[in-house]
Amino acid sequence: MSNEQQKVEEQENIFELLEKAKDIFKQYGTFLGEFKAQKVVFIGDTHGAIDITKYAFDNFYDKVDLMVFLGDYVDRYPPLGVENLQLILEKMVQTDGKKVLVLRGNHESPITNYYYGFYDEVKQKFGDENVYEKFKDFFSYMPYAAVVNGYFCVHGGLPSKVDSDGNLVLGINSVDDIKKLPYPDTEPSDTIAMQLLWNDPREGLEELTFVPNIRGEGIYYFGKKVVDQFLSQTGLKGIIRGHEAVDGFRIDIDKKIITVFSSVYHGQSAGILYINGDEIKRIFIGQDKTIYELNGL
């Protein structure tokens, strides 16, 4: 088989996989659903770190009931975004989306892909810049959030909206508000959807609700007041998210927010969160592939 034929075959396989995965997402829309399971692992941003993704599947796929991926599968890392996303989607499709849950991150968007490498990676690997349009279309159908064992799972964080007095207040009162968001949404252009992918929690905001985030216009930090309000209104017990390049994990707001980061491009450890009933374990994978675990938060 010539290189050109091989590229065509790989392209056709990718297109078929994206369509199968998109068909699964279409069943749910913007909110993936509510799930309960005894054993669950949560994987944060992998950014092309396919070795971390493989580690997660090799060590947990047959041992847990659910695997939850929190977004950001492409961009940044040496160009393995295509292969990393492909591996995750193949596992998701095999289980019809019932064991491997895949959420959208802020890097599943043309906003970032043109600047952080994925667009160029696709163009280089397939020799056709139009192939990226298939990925861009696929990203627009990815869900923003899910609830797993009472945890709100999202890539970024809680969104804001402007009330009648011109103040920034909590933008969603329940998961039903997420279900009403525009779908599909390429950028996304909706402000609530955008913030679900981009916002960050911060300690020390006291009675403040939302404050401007250094990431850019229309993106915010939120603190304890907003988190407590959201959890009280929804009856949920916490938030599990990714988005920030931390050393495996960061625990915020009275242990109500768990940030999981599963790449190694930032020079620190990759993290995988394991929950078995009331047992919580943090697994760290170092730059040198050494692995250690911490129980609890």
Coordinates of N, CA, C and O in Angstrom, one line a residue, residues 14-79:
I14 N -10.9 7.4 10.5 CA -11.2 8.5 11.5 C -12.5 9.0 11.3 O -13.3 9.3 12.2
F15 N -12.9 9.3 10.0 CA -14.2 9.8 9.7 C -15.3 8.9 10.2 O -16.3 9.4 10.8
E16 N -15.2 7.6 10.0 CA -16.2 6.7 10.5 C -16.3 6.7 12.0 O -17.4 6.6 12.6
L17 N -15.1 6.7 12.7 CA -15.1 6.8 14.2 C -15.8 8.0 14.7 O -16.6 8.0 15.6
L18 N -15.5 9.2 14.1 CA -16.1 10.4 14.5 C -17.6 10.4 14.3 O -18.3 10.9 15.2
E19 N -18.1 9.8 13.3 CA -19.5 9.8 13.0 C -20.2 8.8 14.0 O -21.3 9.2 14.6
K20 N -19.6 7.7 14.3 CA -20.1 6.8 15.3 C -20.2 7.4 16.7 O -21.2 7.3 17.4
A21 N -19.1 8.1 17.1 CA -19.1 8.8 18.4 C -20.1 10.0 18.4 O -20.8 10.2 19.4
K22 N -20.2 10.7 17.3 CA -21.2 11.8 17.3 C -22.6 11.3 17.4 O -23.4 11.9 18.1
D23 N -22.9 10.1 16.8 CA -24.2 9.6 16.9 C -24.6 9.2 18.4 O -25.7 9.4 18.8
I24 N -23.6 8.8 19.2 CA -23.8 8.6 20.6 C -24.0 9.9 21.3 O -25.0 10.0 22.1
F25 N -23.2 10.9 21.0 CA -23.4 12.2 21.7 C -24.8 12.8 21.4 O -25.4 13.4 22.3
K26 N -25.3 12.6 20.2 CA -26.5 13.2 19.8 C -27.7 12.6 20.6 O -28.7 13.3 20.8
Q27 N -27.5 11.4 21.1 CA -28.6 10.8 22.0 C -28.8 11.6 23.3 O -29.8 11.6 23.9
Y28 N -27.7 12.3 23.7 CA -27.7 13.0 25.0 C -27.7 14.5 24.9 O -28.3 15.2 25.8
G29 N -27.1 15.0 23.9 CA -27.0 16.5 23.8 C -26.0 17.1 24.7 O -24.9 16.5 24.9
T30 N -26.3 18.3 25.2 CA -25.3 19.0 25.9 C -25.0 18.5 27.3 O -23.9 18.7 27.9
F31 N -25.9 17.7 27.9 CA -25.7 17.1 29.2 C -25.7 15.6 29.0 O -26.7 15.0 28.6
L32 N -24.6 14.9 29.5 CA -24.5 13.5 29.2 C -25.4 12.6 30.0 O -25.7 11.5 29.7
G33 N -25.8 13.1 31.2 CA -26.7 12.3 32.1 C -26.2 12.2 33.5 O -25.1 12.7 33.9
E34 N -26.9 11.5 34.3 CA -26.6 11.2 35.7 C -26.3 9.7 35.8 O -27.0 8.8 35.4
F35 N -25.2 9.4 36.5 CA -24.7 8.0 36.6 C -24.3 7.7 38.0 O -23.8 8.5 38.8
K36 N -24.5 6.4 38.4 CA -24.1 5.9 39.6 C -23.3 4.6 39.4 O -23.7 3.8 38.6
A37 N -22.2 4.5 40.0 CA -21.3 3.3 39.9 C -20.5 3.2 41.1 O -20.1 4.1 41.8
Q38 N -20.1 1.9 41.4 CA -19.3 1.7 42.5 C -17.8 2.2 42.3 O -17.3 2.9 43.2
K39 N -17.2 1.8 41.2 CA -15.8 2.1 41.0 C -15.7 3.0 39.7 O -16.2 2.6 38.7
V40 N -15.1 4.1 39.9 CA -15.0 5.1 38.9 C -13.6 5.7 38.9 O -13.0 6.0 39.9
V41 N -13.1 6.0 37.7 CA -11.8 6.7 37.5 C -12.1 8.0 36.7 O -12.9 7.9 35.8
F42 N -11.5 9.1 37.1 CA -11.6 10.3 36.4 C -10.2 10.7 35.8 O -9.2 10.8 36.5
I43 N -10.2 11.0 34.5 CA -9.0 11.4 33.8 C -9.2 12.9 33.4 O -10.1 13.2 32.7
G44 N -8.2 13.7 33.7 CA -8.3 15.1 33.3 C -7.6 15.3 32.0 O -7.6 14.4 31.2
D45 N -7.1 16.5 31.8 CA -6.6 16.9 30.5 C -5.4 16.0 30.1 O -4.4 15.9 30.9
T46 N -5.5 15.4 29.0 CA -4.3 14.6 28.5 C -3.5 15.3 27.4 O -2.3 15.0 27.3
H47 N -4.1 16.1 26.6 CA -3.4 16.9 25.6 C -2.4 16.1 24.8 O -1.2 16.4 24.7
G48 N -2.9 15.0 24.3 CA -2.0 14.2 23.4 C -1.1 13.2 24.2 O -0.3 12.5 23.5
A49 N -1.2 13.2 25.5 CA -0.3 12.3 26.3 C -0.9 10.9 26.2 O -1.5 10.4 27.2
I50 N -0.7 10.2 25.1 CA -1.4 8.9 24.8 C -0.8 7.9 25.8 O -1.5 6.9 26.1
D51 N 0.4 8.0 26.3 CA 0.9 7.1 27.3 C 0.1 7.1 28.5 O -0.1 6.1 29.2
I52 N -0.4 8.3 29.0 CA -1.2 8.4 30.2 C -2.6 7.8 29.9 O -3.1 7.0 30.7
T53 N -3.1 8.0 28.7 CA -4.4 7.5 28.3 C -4.3 5.9 28.3 O -5.2 5.2 28.8
K54 N -3.2 5.4 27.7 CA -3.0 4.0 27.7 C -2.9 3.4 29.1 O -3.5 2.3 29.4
Y55 N -2.2 4.1 29.9 CA -2.0 3.6 31.3 C -3.4 3.5 32.0 O -3.7 2.5 32.7
A56 N -4.3 4.5 31.8 CA -5.6 4.5 32.4 C -6.4 3.3 31.9 O -7.0 2.6 32.7
F57 N -6.4 3.1 30.6 CA -7.2 1.9 30.1 C -6.5 0.6 30.5 O -7.3 -0.3 30.9
D58 N -5.2 0.5 30.4 CA -4.6 -0.8 30.8 C -4.8 -1.1 32.2 O -4.9 -2.3 32.6
N59 N -4.9 -0.2 33.1 CA -4.9 -0.4 34.5 C -6.3 -0.3 35.2 O -6.5 -0.8 36.3
F60 N -7.3 0.3 34.5 CA -8.6 0.5 35.1 C -9.8 0.0 34.3 O -10.8 -0.3 34.8
Y61 N -9.6 -0.1 33.0 CA -10.8 -0.4 32.1 C -11.5 -1.7 32.6 O -12.7 -1.7 32.6
D62 N -10.8 -2.7 32.9 CA -11.4 -4.0 33.3 C -11.7 -4.1 34.8 O -12.3 -5.1 35.2
K63 N -11.4 -3.0 35.5 CA -11.5 -3.1 37.0 C -12.5 -2.1 37.5 O -12.9 -2.2 38.7
V64 N -13.0 -1.2 36.7 CA -13.9 -0.2 37.2 C -15.2 -0.3 36.4 O -15.3 -0.9 35.3
D65 N -16.2 0.4 36.9 CA -17.5 0.5 36.2 C -17.7 1.6 35.3 O -18.4 1.6 34.3
L66 N -17.0 2.7 35.5 CA -17.0 3.9 34.7 C -15.6 4.5 34.6 O -14.9 4.6 35.5
M67 N -15.4 5.1 33.4 CA -14.2 5.9 33.2 C -14.7 7.2 32.6 O -15.4 7.3 31.6
V68 N -14.3 8.3 33.3 CA -14.8 9.6 33.0 C -13.6 10.5 32.5 O -12.7 10.8 33.2
F69 N -13.7 10.9 31.2 CA -12.7 11.8 30.7 C -13.2 13.3 30.7 O -14.3 13.5 30.1
L70 N -12.4 14.2 31.2 CA -12.9 15.5 31.5 C -12.5 16.6 30.5 O -12.6 17.8 30.7
G71 N -12.1 16.1 29.3 CA -11.8 17.1 28.2 C -10.4 17.3 28.0 O -9.5 16.9 28.7
D72 N -10.1 18.1 26.9 CA -8.7 18.5 26.4 C -7.9 17.2 26.1 O -7.0 16.8 26.8
Y73 N -8.2 16.7 24.9 CA -7.5 15.5 24.4 C -6.5 15.8 23.4 O -5.6 15.0 23.0
V74 N -6.5 17.1 22.9 CA -5.6 17.5 21.8 C -4.9 18.8 22.1 O -5.1 19.3 23.2
D75 N -4.1 19.2 21.2 CA -3.3 20.5 21.4 C -2.1 20.3 22.4 O -2.1 19.3 23.1
R76 N -1.2 21.2 22.3 CA -0.1 21.4 23.3 C 1.0 20.3 23.2 O 2.2 20.7 23.0
Y77 N 0.7 19.1 23.4 CA 1.8 18.0 23.6 C 2.3 17.7 22.2 O 1.7 17.9 21.2
P78 N 3.6 17.1 22.1 CA 4.1 16.6 20.8 C 3.0 15.9 20.1 O 2.2 15.2 20.7
P79 N 2.9 16.0 18.8 CA 1.6 15.8 18.0 C 1.1 14.4 18.0 O 1.3 13.6 17.1

